[in-house]
PDB file of C-alpha atoms in Angstrom:
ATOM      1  CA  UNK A  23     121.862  68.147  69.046  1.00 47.00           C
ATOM      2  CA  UNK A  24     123.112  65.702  71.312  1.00 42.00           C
ATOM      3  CA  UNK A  25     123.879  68.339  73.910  1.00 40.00           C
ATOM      4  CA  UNK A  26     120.286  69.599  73.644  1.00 35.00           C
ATOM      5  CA  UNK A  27     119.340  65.964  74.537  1.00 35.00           C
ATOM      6  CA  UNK A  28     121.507  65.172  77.529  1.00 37.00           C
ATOM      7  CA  UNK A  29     120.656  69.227  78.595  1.00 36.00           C
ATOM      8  CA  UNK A  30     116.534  67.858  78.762  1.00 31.00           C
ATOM      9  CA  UNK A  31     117.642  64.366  80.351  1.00 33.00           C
ATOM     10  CA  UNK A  32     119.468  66.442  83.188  1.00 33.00           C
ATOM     11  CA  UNK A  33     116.373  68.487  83.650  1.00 34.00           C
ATOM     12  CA  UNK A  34     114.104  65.755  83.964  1.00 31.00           C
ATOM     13  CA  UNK A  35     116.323  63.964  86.234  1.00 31.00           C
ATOM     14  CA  UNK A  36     116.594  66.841  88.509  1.00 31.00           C
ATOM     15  CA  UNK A  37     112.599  67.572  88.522  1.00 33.00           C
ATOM     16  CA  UNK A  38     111.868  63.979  88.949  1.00 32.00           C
ATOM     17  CA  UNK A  39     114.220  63.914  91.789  1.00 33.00           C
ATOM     18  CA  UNK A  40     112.632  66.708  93.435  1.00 33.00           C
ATOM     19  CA  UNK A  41     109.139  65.678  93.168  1.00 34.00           C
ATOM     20  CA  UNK A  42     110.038  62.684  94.661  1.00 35.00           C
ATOM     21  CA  UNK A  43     112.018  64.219  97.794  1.00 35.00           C
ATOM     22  CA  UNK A  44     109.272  67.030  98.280  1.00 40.00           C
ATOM     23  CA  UNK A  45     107.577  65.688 101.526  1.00 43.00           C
ATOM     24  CA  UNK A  46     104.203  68.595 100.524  1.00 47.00           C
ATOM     25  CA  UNK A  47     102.725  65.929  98.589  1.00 51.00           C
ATOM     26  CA  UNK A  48     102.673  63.724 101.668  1.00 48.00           C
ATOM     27  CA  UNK A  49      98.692  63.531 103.077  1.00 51.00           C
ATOM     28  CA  UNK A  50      98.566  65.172 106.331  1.00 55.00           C
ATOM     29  CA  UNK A  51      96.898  63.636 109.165  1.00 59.00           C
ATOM     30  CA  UNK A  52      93.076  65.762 109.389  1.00 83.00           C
ATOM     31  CA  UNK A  53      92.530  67.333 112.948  1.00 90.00           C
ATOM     32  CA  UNK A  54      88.734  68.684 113.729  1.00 94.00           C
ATOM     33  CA  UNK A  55      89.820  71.489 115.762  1.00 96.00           C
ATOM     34  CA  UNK A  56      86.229  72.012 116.306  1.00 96.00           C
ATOM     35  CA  UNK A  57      86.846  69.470 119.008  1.00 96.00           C
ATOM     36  CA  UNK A  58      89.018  72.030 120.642  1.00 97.00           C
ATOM     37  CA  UNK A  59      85.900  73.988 121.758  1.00 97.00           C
ATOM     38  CA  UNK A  60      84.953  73.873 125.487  1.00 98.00           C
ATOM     39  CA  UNK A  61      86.896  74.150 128.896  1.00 98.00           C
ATOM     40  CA  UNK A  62      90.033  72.311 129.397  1.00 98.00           C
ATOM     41  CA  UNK A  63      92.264  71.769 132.647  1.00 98.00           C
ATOM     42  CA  UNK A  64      95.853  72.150 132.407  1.00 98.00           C
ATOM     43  CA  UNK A  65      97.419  68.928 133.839  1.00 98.00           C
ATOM     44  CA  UNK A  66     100.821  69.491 132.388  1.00 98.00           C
ATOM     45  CA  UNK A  67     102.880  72.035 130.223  1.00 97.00           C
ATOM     46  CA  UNK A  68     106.389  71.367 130.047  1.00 97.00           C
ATOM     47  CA  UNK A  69     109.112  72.735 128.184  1.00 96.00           C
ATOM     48  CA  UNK A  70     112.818  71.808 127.686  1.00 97.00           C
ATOM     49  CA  UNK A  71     115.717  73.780 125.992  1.00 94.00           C
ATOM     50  CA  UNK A  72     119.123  72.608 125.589  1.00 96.00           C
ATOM     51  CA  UNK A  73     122.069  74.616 123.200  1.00 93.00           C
ATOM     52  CA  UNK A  74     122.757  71.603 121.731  1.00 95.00           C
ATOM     53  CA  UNK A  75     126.253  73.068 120.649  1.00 94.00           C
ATOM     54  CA  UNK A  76     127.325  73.066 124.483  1.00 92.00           C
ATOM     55  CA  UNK A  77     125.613  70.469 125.704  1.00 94.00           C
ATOM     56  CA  UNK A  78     123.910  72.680 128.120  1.00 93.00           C
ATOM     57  CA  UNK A  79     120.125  72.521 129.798  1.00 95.00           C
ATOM     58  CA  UNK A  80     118.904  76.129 129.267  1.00 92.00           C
ATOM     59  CA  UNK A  81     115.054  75.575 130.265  1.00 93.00           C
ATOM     60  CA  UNK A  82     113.276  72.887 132.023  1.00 96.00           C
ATOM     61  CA  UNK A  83     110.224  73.788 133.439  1.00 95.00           C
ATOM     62  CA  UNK A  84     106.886  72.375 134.318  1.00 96.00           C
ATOM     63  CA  UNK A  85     103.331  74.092 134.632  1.00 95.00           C
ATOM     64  CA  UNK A  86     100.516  71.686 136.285  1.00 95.00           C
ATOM     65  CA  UNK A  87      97.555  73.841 136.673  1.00 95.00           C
ATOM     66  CA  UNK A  88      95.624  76.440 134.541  1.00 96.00           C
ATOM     67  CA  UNK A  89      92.073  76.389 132.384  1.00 97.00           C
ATOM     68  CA  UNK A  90      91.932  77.178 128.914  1.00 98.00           C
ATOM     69  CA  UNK A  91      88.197  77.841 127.116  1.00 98.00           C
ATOM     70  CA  UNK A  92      88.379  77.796 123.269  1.00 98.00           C
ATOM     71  CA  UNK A  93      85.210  79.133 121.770  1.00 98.00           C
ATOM     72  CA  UNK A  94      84.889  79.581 117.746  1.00 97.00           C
ATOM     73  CA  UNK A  95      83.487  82.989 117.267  1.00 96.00           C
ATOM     74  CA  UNK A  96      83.476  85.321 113.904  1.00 93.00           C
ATOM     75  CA  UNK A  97      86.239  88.190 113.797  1.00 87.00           C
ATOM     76  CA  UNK A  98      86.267  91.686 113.307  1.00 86.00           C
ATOM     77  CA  UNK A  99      86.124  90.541 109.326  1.00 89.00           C
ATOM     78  CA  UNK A 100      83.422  88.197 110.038  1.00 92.00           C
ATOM     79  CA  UNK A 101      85.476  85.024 109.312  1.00 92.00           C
ATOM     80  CA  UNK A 102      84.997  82.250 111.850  1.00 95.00           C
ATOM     81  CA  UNK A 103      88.028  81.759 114.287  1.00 96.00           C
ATOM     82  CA  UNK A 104      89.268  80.202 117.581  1.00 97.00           C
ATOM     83  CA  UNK A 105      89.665  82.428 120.571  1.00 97.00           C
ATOM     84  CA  UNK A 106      91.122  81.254 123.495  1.00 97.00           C
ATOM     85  CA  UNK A 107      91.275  82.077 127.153  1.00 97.00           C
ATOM     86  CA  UNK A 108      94.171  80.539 129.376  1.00 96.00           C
ATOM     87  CA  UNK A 109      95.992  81.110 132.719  1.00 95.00           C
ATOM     88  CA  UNK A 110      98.829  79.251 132.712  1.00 94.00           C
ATOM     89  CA  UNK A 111     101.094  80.784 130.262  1.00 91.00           C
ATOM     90  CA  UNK A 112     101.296  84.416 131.400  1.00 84.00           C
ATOM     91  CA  UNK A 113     102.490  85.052 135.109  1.00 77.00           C
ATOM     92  CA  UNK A 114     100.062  88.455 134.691  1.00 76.00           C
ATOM     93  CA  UNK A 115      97.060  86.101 135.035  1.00 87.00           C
ATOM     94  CA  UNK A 116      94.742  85.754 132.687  1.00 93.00           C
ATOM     95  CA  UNK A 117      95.183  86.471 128.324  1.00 95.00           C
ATOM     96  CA  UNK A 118      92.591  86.708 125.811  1.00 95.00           C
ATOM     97  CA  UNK A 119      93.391  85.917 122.283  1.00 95.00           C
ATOM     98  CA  UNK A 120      92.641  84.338 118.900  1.00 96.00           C
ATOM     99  CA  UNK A 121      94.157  80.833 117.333  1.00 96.00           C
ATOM    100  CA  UNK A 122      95.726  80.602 114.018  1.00 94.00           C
ATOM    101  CA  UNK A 123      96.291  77.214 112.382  1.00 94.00           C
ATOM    102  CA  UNK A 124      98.161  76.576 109.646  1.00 91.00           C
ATOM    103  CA  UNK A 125      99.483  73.942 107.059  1.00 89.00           C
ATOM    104  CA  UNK A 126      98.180  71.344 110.670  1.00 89.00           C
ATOM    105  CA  UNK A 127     100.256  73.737 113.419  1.00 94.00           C
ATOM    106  CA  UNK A 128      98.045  75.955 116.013  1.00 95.00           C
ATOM    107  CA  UNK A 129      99.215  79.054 117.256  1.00 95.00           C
ATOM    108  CA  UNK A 130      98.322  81.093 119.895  1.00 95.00           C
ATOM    109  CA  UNK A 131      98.525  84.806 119.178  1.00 95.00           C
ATOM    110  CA  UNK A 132      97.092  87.975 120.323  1.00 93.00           C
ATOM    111  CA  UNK A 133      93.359  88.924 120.167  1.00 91.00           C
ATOM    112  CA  UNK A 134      93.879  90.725 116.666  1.00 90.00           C
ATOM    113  CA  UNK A 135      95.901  87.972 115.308  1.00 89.00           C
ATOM    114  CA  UNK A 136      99.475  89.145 115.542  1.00 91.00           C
ATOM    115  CA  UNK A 137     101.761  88.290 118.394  1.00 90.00           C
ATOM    116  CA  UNK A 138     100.647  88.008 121.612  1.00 92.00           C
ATOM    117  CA  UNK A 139     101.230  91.569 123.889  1.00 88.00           C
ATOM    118  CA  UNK A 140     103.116  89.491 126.751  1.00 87.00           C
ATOM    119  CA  UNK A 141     105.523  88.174 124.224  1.00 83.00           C
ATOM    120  CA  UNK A 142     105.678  84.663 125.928  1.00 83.00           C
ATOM    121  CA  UNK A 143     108.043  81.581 124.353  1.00 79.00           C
ATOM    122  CA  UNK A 144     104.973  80.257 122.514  1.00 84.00           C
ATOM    123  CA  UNK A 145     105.238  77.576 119.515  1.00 90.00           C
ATOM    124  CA  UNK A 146     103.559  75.807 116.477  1.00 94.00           C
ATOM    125  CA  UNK A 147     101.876  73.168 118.077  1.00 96.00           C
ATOM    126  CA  UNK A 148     100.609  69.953 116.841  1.00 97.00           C
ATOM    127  CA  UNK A 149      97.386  69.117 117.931  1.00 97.00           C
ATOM    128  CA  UNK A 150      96.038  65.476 118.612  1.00 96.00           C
ATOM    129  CA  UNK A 151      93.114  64.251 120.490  1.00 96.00           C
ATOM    130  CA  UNK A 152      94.275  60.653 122.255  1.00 95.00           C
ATOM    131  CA  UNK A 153      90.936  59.966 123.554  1.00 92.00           C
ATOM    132  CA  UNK A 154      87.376  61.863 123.823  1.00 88.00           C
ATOM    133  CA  UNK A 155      88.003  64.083 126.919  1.00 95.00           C
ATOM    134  CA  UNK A 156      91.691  64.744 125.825  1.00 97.00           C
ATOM    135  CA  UNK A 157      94.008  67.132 123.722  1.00 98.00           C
ATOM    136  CA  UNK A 158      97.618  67.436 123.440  1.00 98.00           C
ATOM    137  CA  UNK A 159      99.428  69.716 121.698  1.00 97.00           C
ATOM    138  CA  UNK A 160     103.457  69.367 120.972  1.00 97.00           C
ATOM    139  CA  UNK A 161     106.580  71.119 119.665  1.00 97.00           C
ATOM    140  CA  UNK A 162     109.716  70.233 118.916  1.00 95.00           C
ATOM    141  CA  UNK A 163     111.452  72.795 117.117  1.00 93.00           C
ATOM    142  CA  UNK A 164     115.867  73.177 116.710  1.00 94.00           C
ATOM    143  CA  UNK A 165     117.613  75.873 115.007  1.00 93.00           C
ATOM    144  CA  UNK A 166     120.375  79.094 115.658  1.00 92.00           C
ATOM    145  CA  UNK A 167     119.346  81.258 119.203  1.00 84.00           C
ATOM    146  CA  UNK A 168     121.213  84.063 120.194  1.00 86.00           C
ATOM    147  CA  UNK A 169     121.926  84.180 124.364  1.00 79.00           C
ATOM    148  CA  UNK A 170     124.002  87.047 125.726  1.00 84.00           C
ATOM    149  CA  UNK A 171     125.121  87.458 122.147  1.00 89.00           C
ATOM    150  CA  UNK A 172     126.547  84.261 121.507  1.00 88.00           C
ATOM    151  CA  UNK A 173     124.738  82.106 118.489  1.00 92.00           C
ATOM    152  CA  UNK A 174     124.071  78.691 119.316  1.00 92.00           C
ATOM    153  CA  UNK A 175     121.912  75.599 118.344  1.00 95.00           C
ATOM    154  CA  UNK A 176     119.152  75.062 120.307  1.00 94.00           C
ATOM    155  CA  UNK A 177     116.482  71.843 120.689  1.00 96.00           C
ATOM    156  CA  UNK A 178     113.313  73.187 122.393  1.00 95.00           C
ATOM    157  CA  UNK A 179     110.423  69.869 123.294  1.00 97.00           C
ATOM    158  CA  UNK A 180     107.108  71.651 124.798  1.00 97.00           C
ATOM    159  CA  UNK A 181     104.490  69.247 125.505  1.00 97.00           C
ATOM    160  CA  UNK A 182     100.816  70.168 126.737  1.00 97.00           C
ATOM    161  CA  UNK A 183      97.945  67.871 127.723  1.00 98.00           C
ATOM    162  CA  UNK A 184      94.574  69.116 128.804  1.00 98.00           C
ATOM    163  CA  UNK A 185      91.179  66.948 130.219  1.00 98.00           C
ATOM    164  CA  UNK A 186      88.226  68.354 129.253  1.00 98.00           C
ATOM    165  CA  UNK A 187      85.956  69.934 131.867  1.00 95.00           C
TER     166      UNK A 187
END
């Protein structure tokens, strides 16, 4: 019997620790992404790689013009969604699509919801509105890439901040 007891004590231990280290209970800060609709200027885009297991700058690049027009419009299901409509992130000019957000992260994907046709380096953004006439979004996401077939660990930072039109 005494086993049975220190069996249950270990198991509550364990849940309780759990609970406590499970950062989903955590509130999340509430974006209106309604405030996303409208036209937006580009003033900056930037991203930066580095394969942090070399040491080595892969990416750092900077984008300073480009508009982007959200609009929230039903789907083909009739559910209400984001589209979007930017020029900045495609080097083919213009790209239509629709936004997803989840668990607080935007992302920009093709028209029909799946990736986007032009398969651009695109992220889970955070969204965050500093002021009335401005949005950021921002990424910073690490884990294994694979260049020329050699795994690495990579730390990509994209930051994007638009002024609204």
């Amino acid at each position: 019997m005494k086993h049975f007891y220190q069996k249950v004590l270990l198991a509550v231990l364990v849940a309780s620790f759990f609970a406590c280290s499970n950062n989903d209970n955590d509130p999340q800060p509430q974006v209106n992404y309604d405030k996303m609709i409208g036209t937006w200027t580009l003033n900056s885009y930037t991203e930066h790689w580095v394969n942090t297991t070399e040491n080595i700058e892969e990416r750092n690049s900077s984008i300073d013009k480009g508009v982007l027009t959200i609009k929230k419009e039903k789907d083909e299901e009739g559910a209400m969604q984001y589209f979007y409509t930017e020029n900045f992130l495609t080097q083919d000019g213009e790209y239509e699509g629709m936004m997803l957000i989840e668990n607080g992260f935007l992302n920009l994907c093709a028209k029909d919801g799946f990736i986007r046709k032009d398969l651009e380096n695109l992220y889970e953004y955070k969204v965050s509105f500093p002021s009335n006439n401005k949005m950021e979004w921002s990424c910073e996401w690490t884990g294994a890439h694979i260049l020329n077939g050699v795994t690495h660990q990579d730390k990509r930072t994209v930051k994007a901040i638009f002024t609204k039109q």
